[in-house]
Amino acid sequence: MEYKQTELKKGIKLHTIQTDKFKTNLIAVFITTKLNRENVTKNAVISAILRRGSKTMPSQEEISKQMEEMYGASFDCGLDKMGDNQVLKFYLETVNDDFLPQKEEDILKISLEKLLEIVLNPYTENEGFKPEYVEQEKNNIKQRIEGKIDNKARYALDRCIEEMYKNKPFGLYKFGYVEDLENINEKNLYVYYQELISSCKIDIFVSGILKDNINQVVTENENIKKLKERTPDYIVPKELNKDLPKEEKVVTESMEVTQGKLILGLNICLEKEDLRYDTLIYNSILGGSANSKMFQNVREKAHLAYVANSNYLRYKNNIFVNCGIEIGNYQKALELIREQIENMKKGEFTQEDINNAKKGIIATIKTIDDEQDTGITYYFGQELSESGISIEEYMERIKQVSKEDVIHIGENVAIDTIYFLKD
Amino acid sequence: MQVIENLKVKEKVYIEKLENGLTVMIIPKKGIQKKYMIWGTHYGSNESSFIVPGEDELTTVPNGVAHFLEHKLFEQENGTNSLDVLTSLGVEANAYTTNDHTAYLFECTDNFYEAMDELMDYVQHPYFTDENVEKEKGIIGQEIMMYDDYPEWRVYLNAMQAMYHNNPVKIDIVGTIETIRKIDKEILYKCYHTFYNPSNMTMVLCGDFVPENMLEEVKKRLVNTKASGEIKRVYPKEPEEIVQEKIEQKLEVSQPLYTIGIKDTGKCDVKKHIAMEILLNLLIGRSSNLYKELYHEGIVYAQPSLEYEFTNIYAHVLMNGQANNPEKVYQKLKEEVQKFKTNGINKSDFNRMKKMIYGGYVKEYNDVSDIARMFLADYFKGINSFDYLEEIEGITVEYLEQILKDVFKEEKMVLSIVKN
C-alpha cells in the first residue's frame, strides 16, 4: 500500500492509494464547502442534479447504461457534514482489469474521466440546468428532508444535534430546508454551481491497482484543466470547545413510537487537539464496545435496553450516548447513564479496561488499508483536518494513553442536551 | 482437503468434511491483515417442528428459540460472557440469526487463536439457568420493540403475511413477546443438542492462513461429539396461492413504503437466481424504462431494491422502496411484465445487464467478512459461491423468457404498504 498526494492546482488535490488488496478500483471526488443556512439546501440539490446528466451522458438512463456496460461500475453520491463543512461526495467503483472475463480498454481511465465529467461538466440548456431535472430534484430533496422522521433512531440523534447546535452551522440538516427550495430555479442554481466549483476544496481519490500514468490522466483531463486555482472556502475542523455547558437542556418530543429513543449529547472540553486520542479511549470505555459501561450496566445488568452505546464525533468533540428503552423507564435509564458518566470521572475503571479499549481501537486502525472506502475516508479526514499523521503514529499515540489521561477527559465532559423521543 | 479454484476472481476454497460431520471451509487471502471466522448451524427461525434423531415423536417449540439461543450461548458457566472476553481481546465479535441459519463470528487482526479458543469454547458449551434465561427476555423484548419502530421491517413482514398461509418465513425471527415468554432452559437445551451437532454445522475461515495448518487448529479445539443422524424437519404444508393481494399498516412515515412480492414455488438453483437478478434489473433497474417513467412522473425518487430470496422451503421476489403512490408502481410493474412477455427481451439490454451482474459478483470478493458470510449462507442452500461466476456465462435470453413466464404471474403478486 502506498499513499501519495499531489496538489494539481491550489485548492485541488489528487490522492492516490496504490494497493493490490482488492478486485476493484475506487474513485472518489469530494467537494468541500462551508456549511451555512444560505447554501445548505442548494448544495443538496446540486448533489442530486449532477447525477441526472452530464455533457456526453445527458440523462440518468444514459449514465446507468454506461456504468452497466463497464461491468456494473457503481456510481454513488452522498452528502455529509464534516465539522462545519458540507461535503458532496461522488464515488465510482469498477472491477479491476485483471478480473474481467475478456480484455477491455483501460476501465480505470474511462471511469475516472466519466466521474470527473459528471461532477465538473453537467448537462445544461440555455445557461442553466435542465428545468425538468431541477424541478424533479427539488421534489426529491423535499422527500428526503421530510423522510428524516422515517428512521426513528436516526431522527432522535439528528434532533439532539439540532438542539445542541441551535443557530449554528453544525445544527443544520444536511439535506437542507423545504422552505428554501422554493427560490431555487434552473438559472440561479447553475450560477451558484459555477461559484461553488470555482471556490470549493476539491479532492480526487483513486485507490486500486494503478498504472504509472494515473497522475497524467488526471492532469490532462479537460475538465480538470479548465478549473482555476482557488483559496478554498472551508473550515479546518480544529476548533476546540472552550467551555463546558453550564446547564443541561432537556428536550422531549412525541411521535408514534413503540420504544423510546434516548440520546444524551455530551460536550468535551479539550485544551489541545492531541487529547482527541485520549477521548477515543474514554468513549470506548463509556459506550464504545460490548465491554463498555453502557452495554454492561444498562443492557446486561439492568436489562433496560437492547441498544446501549456511545459514539464520539471527533470533528465537533461531542459524544452521543444512545439507547432504546421502554418509555416508562426514562428516569431509571437516565439516572443509570448519569452514574456511568460520573464513574468515568471518578476513575472507576481498570487498567484492563484501558488495555481492552486500546486493542479494539488499534485493530480498527490496522484494517484501514483492508477496506477500500475506509482507506479513502481516513486519508480524506487527515487531509481535511490537516493532521497528516501516519497510521503508525496514530497507533503509537493510542498506546500512550494512561488512566490519568482518561480521567482527565472524564473531568472535562458534561451533558449538554438530553433528548427523548416518546409516544 | 478438497480444493476448488476460481480463475475469474483468482481465489481458492479448501473444503473438508470431518469425521464428526462438521464441514470446514478455508479461503486464504494473502497479504490481508483482517482475519474472519464464522461458525454456523443450519438452524434458524424456520425450524420449530422437528423429530430429534433417535426419537419418534414430533417436537414443537415456541417461535423465536433459534434467536434466543444465539443470545444465550455467550453466557459461560464460570460467570463470564464470551462477548466480553472476545471484546477484551480486541476482536470484533457478533452473532446473527436468519430464517435458515444461526452464526457466530469474529473479525480481528491480532489474537486470532485466543479468539478462536473462546469462540469454539462457547459455541460447544451451553450454560442455561432459569435466571439467565429470564434476564434475556427483557433484552430481547427491547429488541422486538426496536423492530416494531422500523417501517422497513414492518412492510417486509406484512408482505410475508400476504404471501404465505403457513410457511414459517411469515413469523418474526425474534419471535413475539408472547412466544419468548414460553421459552425455558429445557427447550433451549433440547434445541441446542438437536441442531448444534457438528454434522449440522459449517465453519468458514477467511484470511492470511495456511489451510492445512488451520484445519489442525480447528480439530484441536473440537470436543468429542459423534455425528448425529438426520434431523427430520417438519414444515407446515403451504398452498401455492397467496393469502391476500394487498395489506396495509399505519405508521408515522414521510412517504408510503411498499414491498411488492411475488410468491414462487419449487426449488431455486444458482442458474435461476442469476436469471432472476438480470430479469429484475431489466424490468425496474436503474436504466430501465419503467424506472425512468416512475422517476419522471415523480412517483418514486430512488430505485427500489430488488431481491430474489430463497431457502429450501420458500422462494419469492421482493421489490422495496418508497413512493408517493405505491399502487401506481404496482400497476405499472404489472403492465411492464406484460410488455416483456409480449415483446420479448432486448438482446443488447440483456448482454449489458449480464456484464453488470458479473461485476457485482466479482466485487463480493473484496472483503474477508463478505467472502466468509457468503460462502456460509450459500453452503446452507447447497450452493458453492463460485458457481455464480461460472454459471452466468451460460444464461440465455430464452431461459430468461422462460423464467419470466414461470415466476411473474399476476395471481402470485402482493402489495404491502406502510403509510400514515
PDB file of C-alpha atoms in Angstrom, chain A residues 116-375:
ATOM      1  CA  LEU A 116     -14.960  13.926 -13.478  1.00  0.00           C
ATOM      2  CA  GLU A 117     -17.361  14.755 -16.281  1.00  0.00           C
ATOM      3  CA  ILE A 118     -20.396  14.069 -14.093  1.00  0.00           C
ATOM      4  CA  VAL A 119     -19.125  16.383 -11.361  1.00  0.00           C
ATOM      5  CA  LEU A 120     -17.483  19.097 -13.452  1.00  0.00           C
ATOM      6  CA  ASN A 121     -19.370  19.183 -16.721  1.00  0.00           C
ATOM      7  CA  PRO A 122     -23.084  18.798 -16.035  1.00  0.00           C
ATOM      8  CA  TYR A 123     -25.789  18.751 -18.631  1.00  0.00           C
ATOM      9  CA  THR A 124     -27.069  22.285 -19.286  1.00  0.00           C
ATOM     10  CA  GLU A 125     -29.559  24.089 -21.501  1.00  0.00           C
ATOM     11  CA  ASN A 126     -29.587  27.859 -22.139  1.00  0.00           C
ATOM     12  CA  GLU A 127     -27.015  28.724 -19.474  1.00  0.00           C
ATOM     13  CA  GLY A 128     -28.844  26.769 -16.847  1.00  0.00           C
ATOM     14  CA  PHE A 129     -29.573  23.255 -15.641  1.00  0.00           C
ATOM     15  CA  LYS A 130     -32.388  21.419 -17.371  1.00  0.00           C
ATOM     16  CA  PRO A 131     -35.594  22.851 -15.806  1.00  0.00           C
ATOM     17  CA  GLU A 132     -37.264  19.445 -15.643  1.00  0.00           C
ATOM     18  CA  TYR A 133     -34.322  17.972 -13.708  1.00  0.00           C
ATOM     19  CA  VAL A 134     -34.285  20.857 -11.259  1.00  0.00           C
ATOM     20  CA  GLU A 135     -37.995  20.533 -10.526  1.00  0.00           C
ATOM     21  CA  GLN A 136     -37.705  16.782 -10.019  1.00  0.00           C
ATOM     22  CA  GLU A 137     -34.643  17.008  -7.814  1.00  0.00           C
ATOM     23  CA  LYS A 138     -36.167  19.773  -5.699  1.00  0.00           C
ATOM     24  CA  ASN A 139     -39.021  17.410  -5.088  1.00  0.00           C
ATOM     25  CA  ASN A 140     -36.584  14.593  -4.424  1.00  0.00           C
ATOM     26  CA  ILE A 141     -34.749  16.645  -1.788  1.00  0.00           C
ATOM     27  CA  LYS A 142     -38.076  17.656  -0.272  1.00  0.00           C
ATOM     28  CA  GLN A 143     -38.870  13.962   0.187  1.00  0.00           C
ATOM     29  CA  ARG A 144     -35.501  13.382   1.784  1.00  0.00           C
ATOM     30  CA  ILE A 145     -35.930  16.253   4.202  1.00  0.00           C
ATOM     31  CA  GLU A 146     -39.384  15.038   5.171  1.00  0.00           C
ATOM     32  CA  GLY A 147     -38.066  11.480   5.271  1.00  0.00           C
ATOM     33  CA  LYS A 148     -35.908  12.205   8.283  1.00  0.00           C
ATOM     34  CA  ILE A 149     -38.729  11.001  10.543  1.00  0.00           C
ATOM     35  CA  ASP A 150     -38.754   7.529   8.966  1.00  0.00           C
ATOM     36  CA  ASN A 151     -35.824   6.086  10.890  1.00  0.00           C
ATOM     37  CA  LYS A 152     -36.708   6.961  14.460  1.00  0.00           C
ATOM     38  CA  ALA A 153     -33.308   6.196  15.993  1.00  0.00           C
ATOM     39  CA  ARG A 154     -31.503   8.313  13.401  1.00  0.00           C
ATOM     40  CA  TYR A 155     -34.141  11.032  13.763  1.00  0.00           C
ATOM     41  CA  ALA A 156     -33.592  11.211  17.518  1.00  0.00           C
ATOM     42  CA  LEU A 157     -29.850  11.691  17.010  1.00  0.00           C
ATOM     43  CA  ASP A 158     -30.364  14.350  14.317  1.00  0.00           C
ATOM     44  CA  ARG A 159     -32.779  16.212  16.575  1.00  0.00           C
ATOM     45  CA  CYS A 160     -30.376  16.095  19.517  1.00  0.00           C
ATOM     46  CA  ILE A 161     -27.631  17.588  17.333  1.00  0.00           C
ATOM     47  CA  GLU A 162     -30.048  20.224  16.062  1.00  0.00           C
ATOM     48  CA  GLU A 163     -30.928  21.230  19.628  1.00  0.00           C
ATOM     49  CA  MET A 164     -27.296  21.295  20.731  1.00  0.00           C
ATOM     50  CA  TYR A 165     -26.260  23.441  17.802  1.00  0.00           C
ATOM     51  CA  LYS A 166     -29.240  25.727  17.529  1.00  0.00           C
ATOM     52  CA  ASN A 167     -28.476  28.615  15.141  1.00  0.00           C
ATOM     53  CA  LYS A 168     -25.018  27.241  14.486  1.00  0.00           C
ATOM     54  CA  PRO A 169     -23.834  25.694  11.213  1.00  0.00           C
ATOM     55  CA  PHE A 170     -23.454  22.189  12.610  1.00  0.00           C
ATOM     56  CA  GLY A 171     -27.104  22.187  13.702  1.00  0.00           C
ATOM     57  CA  LEU A 172     -28.245  22.412  10.076  1.00  0.00           C
ATOM     58  CA  TYR A 173     -29.864  19.387   8.491  1.00  0.00           C
ATOM     59  CA  LYS A 174     -27.617  18.109   5.721  1.00  0.00           C
ATOM     60  CA  PHE A 175     -30.390  17.957   3.113  1.00  0.00           C
ATOM     61  CA  GLY A 176     -31.485  21.497   3.950  1.00  0.00           C
ATOM     62  CA  TYR A 177     -34.956  23.008   4.414  1.00  0.00           C
ATOM     63  CA  VAL A 178     -38.187  22.684   2.490  1.00  0.00           C
ATOM     64  CA  GLU A 179     -38.926  26.428   2.632  1.00  0.00           C
ATOM     65  CA  ASP A 180     -35.570  27.191   0.993  1.00  0.00           C
ATOM     66  CA  LEU A 181     -36.367  25.019  -2.006  1.00  0.00           C
ATOM     67  CA  GLU A 182     -38.959  27.453  -3.347  1.00  0.00           C
ATOM     68  CA  ASN A 183     -36.481  30.064  -4.517  1.00  0.00           C
ATOM     69  CA  ILE A 184     -34.261  27.643  -6.344  1.00  0.00           C
ATOM     70  CA  ASN A 185     -34.588  27.557 -10.127  1.00  0.00           C
ATOM     71  CA  GLU A 186     -32.509  26.228 -13.045  1.00  0.00           C
ATOM     72  CA  LYS A 187     -30.805  29.573 -13.644  1.00  0.00           C
ATOM     73  CA  ASN A 188     -29.838  30.670 -10.125  1.00  0.00           C
ATOM     74  CA  LEU A 189     -28.826  27.148  -9.211  1.00  0.00           C
ATOM     75  CA  TYR A 190     -26.473  26.969 -12.170  1.00  0.00           C
ATOM     76  CA  VAL A 191     -24.943  30.334 -11.283  1.00  0.00           C
ATOM     77  CA  TYR A 192     -24.468  29.054  -7.751  1.00  0.00           C
ATOM     78  CA  TYR A 193     -22.959  25.799  -9.043  1.00  0.00           C
ATOM     79  CA  GLN A 194     -20.343  27.738 -11.009  1.00  0.00           C
ATOM     80  CA  GLU A 195     -19.444  29.752  -7.927  1.00  0.00           C
ATOM     81  CA  LEU A 196     -19.241  26.607  -5.850  1.00  0.00           C
ATOM     82  CA  ILE A 197     -16.982  24.774  -8.287  1.00  0.00           C
ATOM     83  CA  SER A 198     -14.630  27.722  -8.571  1.00  0.00           C
ATOM     84  CA  SER A 199     -14.285  28.280  -4.824  1.00  0.00           C
ATOM     85  CA  CYS A 200     -14.659  24.890  -3.114  1.00  0.00           C
ATOM     86  CA  LYS A 201     -11.985  22.490  -1.989  1.00  0.00           C
ATOM     87  CA  ILE A 202     -11.708  19.579  -4.427  1.00  0.00           C
ATOM     88  CA  ASP A 203     -10.125  16.240  -3.554  1.00  0.00           C
ATOM     89  CA  ILE A 204      -9.852  13.374  -6.003  1.00  0.00           C
ATOM     90  CA  PHE A 205      -9.023   9.920  -4.662  1.00  0.00           C
ATOM     91  CA  VAL A 206      -8.050   6.898  -6.727  1.00  0.00           C
ATOM     92  CA  SER A 207      -7.475   3.574  -4.982  1.00  0.00           C
ATOM     93  CA  GLY A 208      -6.555   0.234  -6.536  1.00  0.00           C
ATOM     94  CA  ILE A 209      -4.047  -1.355  -8.893  1.00  0.00           C
ATOM     95  CA  LEU A 210      -2.938   1.870 -10.541  1.00  0.00           C
ATOM     96  CA  LYS A 211      -0.788   2.374 -13.599  1.00  0.00           C
ATOM     97  CA  ASP A 212       2.060   4.897 -13.701  1.00  0.00           C
ATOM     98  CA  ASN A 213       0.092   7.231 -15.922  1.00  0.00           C
ATOM     99  CA  ILE A 214      -2.572   7.986 -13.328  1.00  0.00           C
ATOM    100  CA  ASN A 215      -1.301  11.492 -12.498  1.00  0.00           C
ATOM    101  CA  GLN A 216      -1.049  12.283 -16.170  1.00  0.00           C
ATOM    102  CA  VAL A 217      -4.575  11.050 -16.874  1.00  0.00           C
ATOM    103  CA  VAL A 218      -5.900  13.457 -14.265  1.00  0.00           C
ATOM    104  CA  THR A 219      -3.734  16.488 -15.105  1.00  0.00           C
ATOM    105  CA  GLU A 220      -4.510  16.206 -18.787  1.00  0.00           C
ATOM    106  CA  ASN A 221      -8.215  15.761 -18.265  1.00  0.00           C
ATOM    107  CA  GLU A 222     -10.117  18.581 -19.988  1.00  0.00           C
ATOM    108  CA  ASN A 223     -12.449  19.119 -17.062  1.00  0.00           C
ATOM    109  CA  ILE A 224      -9.540  19.448 -14.638  1.00  0.00           C
ATOM    110  CA  LYS A 225      -7.645  21.753 -16.968  1.00  0.00           C
ATOM    111  CA  LYS A 226     -10.418  24.299 -17.062  1.00  0.00           C
ATOM    112  CA  LEU A 227     -10.557  24.590 -13.256  1.00  0.00           C
ATOM    113  CA  LYS A 228      -8.840  27.620 -11.775  1.00  0.00           C
ATOM    114  CA  GLU A 229      -6.730  27.680  -8.682  1.00  0.00           C
ATOM    115  CA  ARG A 230      -8.532  28.898  -5.573  1.00  0.00           C
ATOM    116  CA  THR A 231      -8.164  29.573  -1.867  1.00  0.00           C
ATOM    117  CA  PRO A 232     -10.772  27.048  -0.843  1.00  0.00           C
ATOM    118  CA  ASP A 233     -13.644  28.242   1.244  1.00  0.00           C
ATOM    119  CA  TYR A 234     -13.924  25.687   4.035  1.00  0.00           C
ATOM    120  CA  ILE A 235     -13.260  25.346   7.740  1.00  0.00           C
ATOM    121  CA  VAL A 236     -10.458  23.199   9.098  1.00  0.00           C
ATOM    122  CA  PRO A 237     -12.142  21.343  11.969  1.00  0.00           C
ATOM    123  CA  LYS A 238      -9.567  22.172  14.592  1.00  0.00           C
ATOM    124  CA  GLU A 239     -11.709  24.253  16.862  1.00  0.00           C
ATOM    125  CA  LEU A 240     -11.824  23.041  20.473  1.00  0.00           C
ATOM    126  CA  ASN A 241     -14.696  23.599  22.851  1.00  0.00           C
ATOM    127  CA  LYS A 242     -13.541  26.165  25.377  1.00  0.00           C
ATOM    128  CA  ASP A 243     -16.257  25.991  27.996  1.00  0.00           C
ATOM    129  CA  LEU A 244     -18.398  23.279  29.362  1.00  0.00           C
ATOM    130  CA  PRO A 245     -22.160  23.837  29.171  1.00  0.00           C
ATOM    131  CA  LYS A 246     -23.464  25.452  32.327  1.00  0.00           C
ATOM    132  CA  GLU A 247     -26.819  23.777  32.384  1.00  0.00           C
ATOM    133  CA  GLU A 248     -28.448  20.809  30.772  1.00  0.00           C
ATOM    134  CA  LYS A 249     -31.069  21.288  28.136  1.00  0.00           C
ATOM    135  CA  VAL A 250     -33.889  18.745  28.224  1.00  0.00           C
ATOM    136  CA  VAL A 251     -35.959  18.190  25.084  1.00  0.00           C
ATOM    137  CA  THR A 252     -38.859  15.736  24.865  1.00  0.00           C
ATOM    138  CA  GLU A 253     -40.770  15.068  21.699  1.00  0.00           C
ATOM    139  CA  SER A 254     -43.744  12.855  20.930  1.00  0.00           C
ATOM    140  CA  MET A 255     -44.215  10.646  17.923  1.00  0.00           C
ATOM    141  CA  GLU A 256     -45.834   7.326  17.106  1.00  0.00           C
ATOM    142  CA  VAL A 257     -43.164   5.021  18.561  1.00  0.00           C
ATOM    143  CA  THR A 258     -43.275   1.719  20.419  1.00  0.00           C
ATOM    144  CA  GLN A 259     -39.886   2.204  22.008  1.00  0.00           C
ATOM    145  CA  GLY A 260     -38.447   5.380  23.494  1.00  0.00           C
ATOM    146  CA  LYS A 261     -35.192   6.689  21.997  1.00  0.00           C
ATOM    147  CA  LEU A 262     -32.962   8.426  24.495  1.00  0.00           C
ATOM    148  CA  ILE A 263     -29.964  10.453  23.333  1.00  0.00           C
ATOM    149  CA  LEU A 264     -27.539  12.375  25.532  1.00  0.00           C
ATOM    150  CA  GLY A 265     -25.322  14.893  23.799  1.00  0.00           C
ATOM    151  CA  LEU A 266     -22.106  15.413  25.741  1.00  0.00           C
ATOM    152  CA  ASN A 267     -19.635  18.202  25.302  1.00  0.00           C
ATOM    153  CA  ILE A 268     -15.941  17.612  25.787  1.00  0.00           C
ATOM    154  CA  CYS A 269     -13.699  20.499  26.560  1.00  0.00           C
ATOM    155  CA  LEU A 270     -10.101  19.896  25.419  1.00  0.00           C
ATOM    156  CA  GLU A 271      -7.112  22.193  25.900  1.00  0.00           C
ATOM    157  CA  LYS A 272      -5.300  20.758  22.942  1.00  0.00           C
ATOM    158  CA  GLU A 273      -6.153  18.785  19.875  1.00  0.00           C
ATOM    159  CA  ASP A 274      -3.910  15.903  20.792  1.00  0.00           C
ATOM    160  CA  LEU A 275      -6.358  14.919  23.541  1.00  0.00           C
ATOM    161  CA  ARG A 276      -8.716  13.529  20.914  1.00  0.00           C
ATOM    162  CA  TYR A 277      -6.849  10.226  21.156  1.00  0.00           C
ATOM    163  CA  ASP A 278      -7.498  10.075  24.896  1.00  0.00           C
ATOM    164  CA  THR A 279     -11.135  10.804  24.157  1.00  0.00           C
ATOM    165  CA  LEU A 280     -11.300   7.795  21.841  1.00  0.00           C
ATOM    166  CA  ILE A 281     -10.307   5.581  24.755  1.00  0.00           C
ATOM    167  CA  TYR A 282     -12.726   7.375  27.057  1.00  0.00           C
ATOM    168  CA  ASN A 283     -15.592   6.776  24.641  1.00  0.00           C
ATOM    169  CA  SER A 284     -14.694   3.150  24.156  1.00  0.00           C
ATOM    170  CA  ILE A 285     -14.921   2.536  27.911  1.00  0.00           C
ATOM    171  CA  LEU A 286     -18.091   4.568  28.336  1.00  0.00           C
ATOM    172  CA  GLY A 287     -20.101   3.064  25.490  1.00  0.00           C
ATOM    173  CA  GLY A 288     -17.956   2.119  22.525  1.00  0.00           C
ATOM    174  CA  SER A 289     -17.857  -1.651  22.926  1.00  0.00           C
ATOM    175  CA  ALA A 290     -19.529  -4.700  24.425  1.00  0.00           C
ATOM    176  CA  ASN A 291     -17.269  -4.300  27.474  1.00  0.00           C
ATOM    177  CA  SER A 292     -18.333  -0.731  27.984  1.00  0.00           C
ATOM    178  CA  LYS A 293     -20.167   0.707  30.960  1.00  0.00           C
ATOM    179  CA  MET A 294     -23.248   1.398  28.877  1.00  0.00           C
ATOM    180  CA  PHE A 295     -23.502  -2.107  27.442  1.00  0.00           C
ATOM    181  CA  GLN A 296     -22.676  -3.840  30.705  1.00  0.00           C
ATOM    182  CA  ASN A 297     -24.777  -1.789  33.060  1.00  0.00           C
ATOM    183  CA  VAL A 298     -27.698  -0.518  31.015  1.00  0.00           C
ATOM    184  CA  ARG A 299     -28.142  -3.623  28.885  1.00  0.00           C
ATOM    185  CA  GLU A 300     -26.650  -6.647  30.614  1.00  0.00           C
ATOM    186  CA  LYS A 301     -27.249  -5.813  34.286  1.00  0.00           C
ATOM    187  CA  ALA A 302     -30.377  -3.652  34.251  1.00  0.00           C
ATOM    188  CA  HIS A 303     -31.874  -5.182  31.050  1.00  0.00           C
ATOM    189  CA  LEU A 304     -33.249  -1.783  30.144  1.00  0.00           C
ATOM    190  CA  ALA A 305     -32.177  -1.788  26.525  1.00  0.00           C
ATOM    191  CA  TYR A 306     -31.050  -3.815  23.551  1.00  0.00           C
ATOM    192  CA  VAL A 307     -29.112  -0.914  22.047  1.00  0.00           C
ATOM    193  CA  ALA A 308     -26.972   0.951  24.608  1.00  0.00           C
ATOM    194  CA  ASN A 309     -23.848   2.650  23.323  1.00  0.00           C
ATOM    195  CA  SER A 310     -21.995   5.887  22.702  1.00  0.00           C
ATOM    196  CA  ASN A 311     -20.258   7.439  19.717  1.00  0.00           C
ATOM    197  CA  TYR A 312     -17.516  10.023  19.534  1.00  0.00           C
ATOM    198  CA  LEU A 313     -17.869  12.719  16.935  1.00  0.00           C
ATOM    199  CA  ARG A 314     -14.290  13.876  16.748  1.00  0.00           C
ATOM    200  CA  TYR A 315     -14.714  16.899  14.499  1.00  0.00           C
ATOM    201  CA  LYS A 316     -17.007  18.585  16.996  1.00  0.00           C
ATOM    202  CA  ASN A 317     -15.761  16.954  20.197  1.00  0.00           C
ATOM    203  CA  ASN A 318     -19.077  15.526  21.197  1.00  0.00           C
ATOM    204  CA  ILE A 319     -20.087  12.153  22.473  1.00  0.00           C
ATOM    205  CA  PHE A 320     -23.604  10.929  21.854  1.00  0.00           C
ATOM    206  CA  VAL A 321     -24.955   8.342  24.263  1.00  0.00           C
ATOM    207  CA  ASN A 322     -27.735   6.378  22.686  1.00  0.00           C
ATOM    208  CA  CYS A 323     -30.283   3.831  23.859  1.00  0.00           C
ATOM    209  CA  GLY A 324     -33.685   2.412  23.019  1.00  0.00           C
ATOM    210  CA  ILE A 325     -35.785   1.863  26.144  1.00  0.00           C
ATOM    211  CA  GLU A 326     -39.281   1.234  27.356  1.00  0.00           C
ATOM    212  CA  ILE A 327     -40.874   4.657  27.624  1.00  0.00           C
ATOM    213  CA  GLY A 328     -41.723   4.262  31.301  1.00  0.00           C
ATOM    214  CA  ASN A 329     -38.075   3.565  32.116  1.00  0.00           C
ATOM    215  CA  TYR A 330     -36.882   7.045  31.152  1.00  0.00           C
ATOM    216  CA  GLN A 331     -35.909   8.230  34.634  1.00  0.00           C
ATOM    217  CA  LYS A 332     -34.320   4.935  35.550  1.00  0.00           C
ATOM    218  CA  ALA A 333     -32.222   4.827  32.384  1.00  0.00           C
ATOM    219  CA  LEU A 334     -31.217   8.470  32.674  1.00  0.00           C
ATOM    220  CA  GLU A 335     -30.041   8.003  36.258  1.00  0.00           C
ATOM    221  CA  LEU A 336     -28.080   4.929  35.275  1.00  0.00           C
ATOM    222  CA  ILE A 337     -26.382   6.778  32.403  1.00  0.00           C
ATOM    223  CA  ARG A 338     -25.507   9.695  34.667  1.00  0.00           C
ATOM    224  CA  GLU A 339     -23.941   7.222  37.054  1.00  0.00           C
ATOM    225  CA  GLN A 340     -21.752   5.843  34.255  1.00  0.00           C
ATOM    226  CA  ILE A 341     -20.556   9.314  33.276  1.00  0.00           C
ATOM    227  CA  GLU A 342     -19.907  10.120  36.930  1.00  0.00           C
ATOM    228  CA  ASN A 343     -17.942   6.888  37.412  1.00  0.00           C
ATOM    229  CA  MET A 344     -15.754   7.712  34.439  1.00  0.00           C
ATOM    230  CA  LYS A 345     -14.912  10.993  36.124  1.00  0.00           C
ATOM    231  CA  LYS A 346     -14.084   9.243  39.387  1.00  0.00           C
ATOM    232  CA  GLY A 347     -11.780   6.851  37.609  1.00  0.00           C
ATOM    233  CA  GLU A 348     -13.879   3.820  38.343  1.00  0.00           C
ATOM    234  CA  PHE A 349     -12.451   1.697  35.600  1.00  0.00           C
ATOM    235  CA  THR A 350      -9.404  -0.530  35.452  1.00  0.00           C
ATOM    236  CA  GLN A 351      -6.141  -0.645  33.586  1.00  0.00           C
ATOM    237  CA  GLU A 352      -7.581  -3.705  31.900  1.00  0.00           C
ATOM    238  CA  ASP A 353     -10.487  -1.642  30.577  1.00  0.00           C
ATOM    239  CA  ILE A 354      -7.933   0.719  29.062  1.00  0.00           C
ATOM    240  CA  ASN A 355      -5.938  -2.102  27.531  1.00  0.00           C
ATOM    241  CA  ASN A 356      -9.059  -3.636  26.052  1.00  0.00           C
ATOM    242  CA  ALA A 357     -10.121  -0.322  24.586  1.00  0.00           C
ATOM    243  CA  LYS A 358      -6.668   0.119  23.052  1.00  0.00           C
ATOM    244  CA  LYS A 359      -6.746  -3.322  21.490  1.00  0.00           C
ATOM    245  CA  GLY A 360     -10.108  -2.652  19.921  1.00  0.00           C
ATOM    246  CA  ILE A 361      -9.102   0.737  18.532  1.00  0.00           C
ATOM    247  CA  ILE A 362      -5.754  -0.500  17.242  1.00  0.00           C
ATOM    248  CA  ALA A 363      -7.445  -3.412  15.459  1.00  0.00           C
ATOM    249  CA  THR A 364      -9.693  -0.905  13.697  1.00  0.00           C
ATOM    250  CA  ILE A 365      -6.718   1.226  12.684  1.00  0.00           C
ATOM    251  CA  LYS A 366      -4.883  -1.800  11.324  1.00  0.00           C
ATOM    252  CA  THR A 367      -7.748  -2.656   8.998  1.00  0.00           C
ATOM    253  CA  ILE A 368      -7.973   0.811   7.452  1.00  0.00           C
ATOM    254  CA  ASP A 369      -5.977  -0.472   4.482  1.00  0.00           C
ATOM    255  CA  ASP A 370      -8.071  -3.638   4.207  1.00  0.00           C
ATOM    256  CA  GLU A 371     -11.223  -1.765   3.222  1.00  0.00           C
ATOM    257  CA  GLN A 372     -11.066   0.410   0.164  1.00  0.00           C
ATOM    258  CA  ASP A 373     -13.634   3.031   1.168  1.00  0.00           C
ATOM    259  CA  THR A 374     -12.376   3.178   4.764  1.00  0.00           C
ATOM    260  CA  GLY A 375      -8.903   3.940   3.414  1.00  0.00           C
TER     261      GLY A 375
END
